Short mmCIF file of C-alpha atoms in Angstrom, two decimals:
data_model
loop_
_atom_site.label_atom_id
_atom_site.label_comp_id
_atom_site.label_asym_id
_atom_site.label_seq_id
_atom_site.Cartn_x
_atom_site.Cartn_y
_atom_site.Cartn_z
CA MET I 1 107.47 174.15 66.54
CA LYS I 2 104.55 171.85 67.25
CA LYS I 3 105.56 168.21 67.43
CA LYS I 4 103.41 166.41 64.85
CA TYR I 5 104.95 162.94 64.84
CA VAL I 6 106.46 160.19 66.97
CA CYS I 7 108.39 157.06 66.06
CA GLY I 8 106.97 153.69 67.07
CA ILE I 9 109.32 150.71 67.28
CA ASP I 10 108.14 147.12 67.69
CA ILE I 11 111.00 144.84 68.75
CA GLY I 12 110.25 141.17 68.17
CA GLY I 13 112.44 138.14 68.59
CA THR I 14 113.37 138.03 64.89
CA ASN I 15 112.27 141.33 63.35
CA THR I 16 112.09 145.01 64.33
CA VAL I 17 109.64 147.47 62.74
CA VAL I 18 110.28 151.22 62.88
CA ALA I 19 107.40 153.52 61.87
CA LEU I 20 106.64 157.23 61.76
CA VAL I 21 103.20 157.92 63.26
CA ASP I 22 101.14 161.12 63.37
CA GLU I 23 98.60 162.31 65.94
CA GLN I 24 95.73 160.47 64.22
CA GLY I 25 97.58 157.15 64.02
CA VAL I 26 98.42 157.46 60.32
CA ILE I 27 101.73 155.83 59.36
CA PRO I 28 103.36 157.76 56.48
CA ALA I 29 106.53 155.66 56.47
CA ARG I 30 107.93 152.48 57.96
CA ARG I 31 110.90 150.16 57.59
CA SER I 32 112.02 146.90 59.17
CA MET I 33 115.25 145.14 60.02
CA PRO I 34 116.39 141.97 61.79
CA THR I 35 116.51 142.03 65.58
CA ALA I 36 120.24 141.37 65.51
CA GLY I 37 123.63 142.94 66.02
CA GLU I 38 126.95 142.12 67.62
CA THR I 39 125.99 144.38 70.51
CA VAL I 40 122.78 146.09 71.53
CA GLU I 41 124.58 149.40 70.94
CA ALA I 42 125.22 148.43 67.30
CA TYR I 43 121.57 147.45 66.98
CA ALA I 44 120.49 150.82 68.41
CA ALA I 45 122.75 152.61 65.93
CA LYS I 46 120.96 150.78 63.10
CA ILE I 47 117.62 151.91 64.56
CA GLY I 48 118.92 155.46 64.36
CA GLU I 49 119.77 154.96 60.69
CA LEU I 50 116.29 153.58 59.95
CA ILE I 51 114.68 156.57 61.65
CA GLU I 52 116.64 158.93 59.42
CA GLU I 53 115.51 156.90 56.40
CA ILE I 54 111.80 157.00 57.28
CA LEU I 55 112.00 160.73 57.99
CA ALA I 56 113.47 161.20 54.52
CA ASP I 57 110.81 158.91 53.02
CA ALA I 58 108.04 161.04 54.57
CA GLY I 59 109.70 164.43 54.08
CA VAL I 60 109.57 165.11 57.83
CA ARG I 61 112.19 167.04 59.82
CA ARG I 62 113.60 165.74 63.11
CA GLU I 63 112.28 168.87 64.82
CA GLU I 64 108.73 167.69 64.09
CA VAL I 65 109.23 164.40 65.97
CA SER I 66 108.33 164.36 69.67
CA GLY I 67 110.18 161.17 70.55
CA ILE I 68 110.33 157.39 70.30
CA GLY I 69 108.10 154.73 71.83
CA ILE I 70 109.36 151.16 71.96
CA CYS I 71 107.41 147.96 72.51
CA ALA I 72 109.79 145.18 73.56
CA PRO I 73 109.62 141.85 75.43
CA CYS I 74 109.70 142.26 79.23
CA ALA I 75 110.49 145.99 79.02
CA ASP I 76 109.85 147.99 82.21
CA TYR I 77 108.02 151.25 81.53
CA ARG I 78 109.34 152.88 84.71
CA THR I 79 113.03 152.02 84.48
CA GLY I 80 113.51 151.64 80.73
CA MET I 81 115.22 148.31 81.36
CA ILE I 82 114.83 144.78 80.04
CA GLU I 83 115.89 142.54 82.90
CA ALA I 84 115.36 139.24 81.08
CA ALA I 85 114.06 138.32 77.62
CA THR I 86 114.96 134.89 76.29
CA ASN I 87 114.06 135.73 72.67
CA LEU I 88 116.51 138.65 72.36
CA PRO I 89 120.12 137.94 71.32
CA TRP I 90 122.06 140.06 73.83
CA PRO I 91 123.22 139.61 77.43
CA MET I 92 120.81 140.88 80.06
CA PRO I 93 119.98 143.27 81.59
CA ILE I 94 119.68 145.89 78.84
CA ALA I 95 119.25 149.61 79.53
CA LEU I 96 117.16 149.85 76.36
CA ARG I 97 115.71 153.33 76.88
CA ASP I 98 119.08 154.95 77.56
CA ILE I 99 120.92 153.09 74.79
CA VAL I 100 118.38 154.00 72.09
CA SER I 101 118.12 157.58 73.34
CA LYS I 102 121.91 157.95 73.11
CA ALA I 103 121.98 156.45 69.61
CA THR I 104 119.18 158.62 68.24
CA GLY I 105 119.36 161.83 70.26
CA MET I 106 115.64 161.56 71.01
CA ALA I 107 113.53 161.04 74.12
CA VAL I 108 112.52 157.38 74.47
CA ALA I 109 109.78 155.52 76.35
CA VAL I 110 109.63 151.71 76.50
CA SER I 111 107.10 149.13 77.64
CA ASN I 112 106.08 145.53 77.13
CA ASP I 113 103.62 144.60 74.39
CA ALA I 114 100.50 144.35 76.57
CA ASN I 115 101.00 147.71 78.25
CA ALA I 116 101.82 149.29 74.90
CA ALA I 117 98.61 147.79 73.49
CA ALA I 118 96.63 149.41 76.31
CA VAL I 119 98.16 152.83 75.67
CA GLY I 120 97.65 152.35 71.94
CA GLU I 121 93.96 151.54 72.39
CA MET I 122 93.56 154.66 74.55
CA ARG I 123 95.28 156.90 72.02
CA TYR I 124 94.19 155.42 68.69
CA GLY I 125 91.80 152.52 69.23
CA ALA I 126 88.72 151.18 70.99
CA ALA I 127 89.46 152.91 74.33
CA ARG I 128 89.54 156.48 73.03
CA GLY I 129 87.76 158.64 75.60
CA MET I 130 87.98 155.96 78.32
CA LYS I 131 89.93 156.25 81.58
CA ASP I 132 89.34 152.79 83.04
CA PHE I 133 89.73 149.63 80.99
CA ILE I 134 91.60 146.34 80.63
CA VAL I 135 93.29 145.11 77.46
CA LEU I 136 93.84 141.36 77.17
CA THR I 137 96.37 140.35 74.52
CA LEU I 138 95.60 136.87 73.24
CA GLY I 139 98.49 135.56 71.16
CA THR I 140 101.18 132.97 71.78
CA GLY I 141 100.67 133.89 75.44
CA VAL I 142 98.16 136.03 77.33
CA GLY I 143 99.20 139.47 78.50
CA SER I 144 97.27 142.41 79.86
CA GLY I 145 97.43 146.14 80.28
CA ILE I 146 95.31 147.79 82.96
CA VAL I 147 94.44 151.49 82.84
CA CYS I 148 92.91 153.15 85.91
CA ASP I 149 91.85 156.81 85.91
CA GLY I 150 93.76 157.33 82.68
CA HIS I 151 97.04 155.93 84.00
CA LEU I 152 98.76 152.66 83.19
CA LEU I 153 98.90 150.42 86.26
CA THR I 154 102.49 149.21 86.65
CA GLY I 155 102.78 148.12 90.27
CA HIS I 156 105.72 148.24 92.68
CA ARG I 157 108.14 146.34 90.42
CA GLY I 158 106.54 147.03 87.06
CA PHE I 159 104.81 143.66 86.76
CA ALA I 160 101.19 144.57 87.56
CA GLY I 161 98.61 142.92 85.37
CA GLU I 162 100.08 139.52 84.58
CA LEU I 163 96.52 138.31 84.19
CA GLY I 164 97.56 135.52 81.84
CA HIS I 165 98.97 133.80 84.90
CA SER I 166 95.85 134.04 87.02
CA SER I 167 94.51 130.60 87.92
CA VAL I 168 91.53 128.99 86.20
CA ARG I 169 89.31 127.43 88.85
CA GLY I 170 88.24 123.86 88.13
CA GLY I 171 90.79 123.55 85.35
CA GLU I 172 92.02 120.42 83.61
CA GLY I 173 95.58 120.47 84.94
CA ARG I 174 97.16 122.12 81.91
CA LYS I 175 100.85 122.85 82.44
CA CYS I 176 102.07 126.40 81.89
CA GLY I 177 105.53 127.44 80.78
CA CYS I 178 105.87 129.41 84.02
CA GLY I 179 105.93 126.11 85.94
CA ARG I 180 102.43 126.32 87.38
CA THR I 181 99.22 124.58 86.40
CA ASP I 182 96.02 125.97 84.85
CA CYS I 183 97.15 129.53 84.17
CA LEU I 184 94.65 131.44 82.04
CA GLU I 185 97.00 131.45 79.05
CA THR I 186 97.00 127.63 78.92
CA TYR I 187 93.36 127.95 77.82
CA CYS I 188 93.13 131.27 75.99
CA ALA I 189 96.47 131.76 74.22
CA ALA I 190 96.86 130.23 70.76
CA PRO I 191 98.35 126.92 72.03
CA GLY I 192 95.51 126.69 74.55
CA VAL I 193 92.89 127.10 71.83
CA VAL I 194 94.62 124.33 69.87
CA ALA I 195 94.63 122.08 72.96
CA THR I 196 90.91 122.67 73.46
CA ALA I 197 90.12 122.09 69.79
CA THR I 198 92.19 118.90 69.78
CA ALA I 199 90.26 117.56 72.76
CA VAL I 200 86.93 118.43 71.14
CA MET I 201 87.87 116.74 67.85
CA ARG I 202 89.06 113.58 69.59
CA ARG I 203 85.90 113.39 71.67
CA ARG I 204 83.89 113.63 68.44
CA GLY I 205 85.97 110.86 66.84
CA MET I 206 87.56 113.22 64.33
CA GLU I 207 91.09 113.11 62.94
CA VAL I 208 93.20 115.99 64.26
CA PRO I 209 95.39 117.75 61.65
CA ALA I 210 99.09 117.39 62.43
CA GLU I 211 99.69 121.15 62.21
CA LEU I 212 96.46 122.48 63.73
CA THR I 213 96.68 126.19 64.62
CA ALA I 214 94.43 128.67 66.39
CA LYS I 215 94.00 130.48 63.06
CA MET I 216 92.72 127.24 61.50
CA VAL I 217 90.25 126.85 64.37
CA GLY I 218 88.93 130.37 63.75
CA GLU I 219 88.64 129.76 60.01
CA ALA I 220 86.75 126.51 60.62
CA ALA I 221 84.36 128.37 62.93
CA ASP I 222 83.83 130.94 60.16
CA ARG I 223 82.71 128.03 57.97
CA GLY I 224 80.31 126.90 60.69
CA GLU I 225 82.16 123.69 61.61
CA GLU I 226 80.70 122.62 64.94
CA TRP I 227 83.89 121.35 66.56
CA ALA I 228 85.57 124.73 66.06
CA VAL I 229 82.56 126.67 67.29
CA GLU I 230 82.46 124.48 70.41
CA ALA I 231 86.18 125.00 71.07
CA LEU I 232 85.91 128.78 70.79
CA GLU I 233 82.78 128.90 72.92
CA TYR I 234 84.69 127.03 75.64
CA THR I 235 87.56 129.50 75.26
CA GLY I 236 85.13 132.39 75.66
CA SER I 237 83.59 130.92 78.78
CA VAL I 238 87.01 130.56 80.41
CA ILE I 239 87.93 134.16 79.55
CA GLY I 240 84.57 135.37 80.86
CA ARG I 241 84.93 133.63 84.22
CA ALA I 242 88.42 135.06 84.63
CA CYS I 243 87.26 138.54 83.69
CA ALA I 244 84.56 138.36 86.36
CA ASP I 245 87.42 138.36 88.87
CA PHE I 246 89.39 141.06 87.05
CA VAL I 247 86.37 143.36 87.02
CA THR I 248 86.04 143.29 90.80
CA PHE I 249 89.43 144.85 91.43
CA SER I 250 89.58 147.56 88.75
CA ASP I 251 85.91 148.33 87.88
CA PRO I 252 86.64 148.89 84.17
CA GLU I 253 84.39 150.54 81.64
CA ALA I 254 85.47 147.96 79.09
CA ILE I 255 87.51 144.83 78.46
CA ILE I 256 89.26 144.98 75.09
CA LEU I 257 90.53 141.86 73.29
CA PHE I 258 93.71 142.20 71.24
CA GLY I 259 95.99 139.78 69.37
CA GLY I 260 95.75 136.87 66.96
CA VAL I 261 93.24 134.81 68.94
CA ALA I 262 90.99 137.88 69.15
CA ASN I 263 90.42 137.57 65.40
CA ALA I 264 87.84 134.94 66.39
CA PHE I 265 86.12 137.49 68.68
CA ARG I 266 82.65 137.04 67.18
CA HIS I 267 82.74 133.33 67.91
CA PHE I 268 83.76 133.48 71.57
CA GLU I 269 82.30 136.85 72.68
CA PRO I 270 78.75 135.58 73.39
CA ALA I 271 80.08 132.79 75.66
CA MET I 272 82.51 135.23 77.27
CA ARG I 273 79.68 137.68 77.97
CA LYS I 274 77.45 134.96 79.40
CA ALA I 275 80.17 133.70 81.75
CA LEU I 276 81.12 137.22 82.82
CA GLU I 277 77.54 138.07 83.75
CA GLU I 278 76.98 134.76 85.54
CA HIS I 279 80.10 135.00 87.69
CA THR I 280 80.52 138.71 88.35
CA LEU I 281 79.26 140.64 91.37
CA PHE I 282 75.82 142.19 90.86
CA LEU I 283 77.32 145.70 91.00
CA TYR I 284 79.02 145.15 87.64
CA ARG I 285 76.42 143.13 85.74
CA ASN I 286 75.55 144.47 82.29
CA ARG I 287 77.84 147.46 82.86
CA VAL I 288 81.15 146.30 81.37
CA LYS I 289 81.67 146.51 77.62
CA ILE I 290 83.46 143.69 75.80
CA LEU I 291 85.17 145.06 72.70
CA ALA I 292 87.49 143.89 69.96
CA THR I 293 90.62 145.94 69.37
CA GLY I 294 90.20 149.16 67.46
CA LEU I 295 93.70 148.90 65.99
CA LYS I 296 94.38 147.48 62.54
CA ALA I 297 96.18 144.16 63.01
CA THR I 298 99.15 144.99 60.80
CA ASP I 299 99.70 148.32 62.58
CA ALA I 300 98.74 147.46 66.14
CA ALA I 301 102.19 146.86 67.61
CA VAL I 302 103.85 150.00 66.22
CA LEU I 303 100.80 152.13 67.09
CA GLY I 304 100.94 150.85 70.66
CA ALA I 305 104.64 151.65 70.79
CA ALA I 306 104.12 155.08 69.25
CA ALA I 307 101.41 155.97 71.77
CA LEU I 308 103.99 155.69 74.56
CA ALA I 309 105.90 158.66 73.13
CA TRP I 310 103.22 161.35 73.17
#
């Protein structure tokens, strides 16, 4: 029997989404549950129960499901392990792939969110038909997934592509949670956008809202407020300069922006493009596409996870 479906599972720090996904990226059924359980084995058993429920919801037989793809913090695609993840409630390390496979009786593939996003874009999104591209995930942090010749680049220990922790030259001395200074994510993740916007507002003599968020900055830019436009243009220029370096080592067809900050794509893309062209080697000028994600925001994580299972 032809396998027509896979299950995509997005494991977050507080919530887990389990979805049934077909070959075109349509989601006929989904359910969610807390990311909790006395043991990870008990949690995996609950995942198995949810899978049975969504199969019943969609009228799909187990024999039609190829397997399970899981997107989880710090998951290693090659080993199926999570060595360390501070936002999950169980002792580390976790043999996630093997535990979920045992609980469900299905083949399982796991990866971190950025790598899953890259595979999801290749299967269902903006990178369909491409073999060489970079996905940058711009959210609470900055992650990346690099695909070369149609294959996910994982590296010797599974940590290839931590582009969010590349160094910004000529930076302002922003401290990163990793312990270093001026990592890319201190400028281009959501907190970095807020830091930039705060600096712009203060320089303009404006009052800074107590609970300013990156989403609020994007919405202000949509309204044409100059401080927000300036902040996002600066963000775009920093991303563009960094991508000029990234392009030289992987020669991608495209750079794809994914995540909450990427919702402001139209505001920072022109500055990103300008900086990329100014700082990149002549061999790559005007040859690299800059694209917004092709995945619907509410479905992106489970589609990325599902794509791992085909």
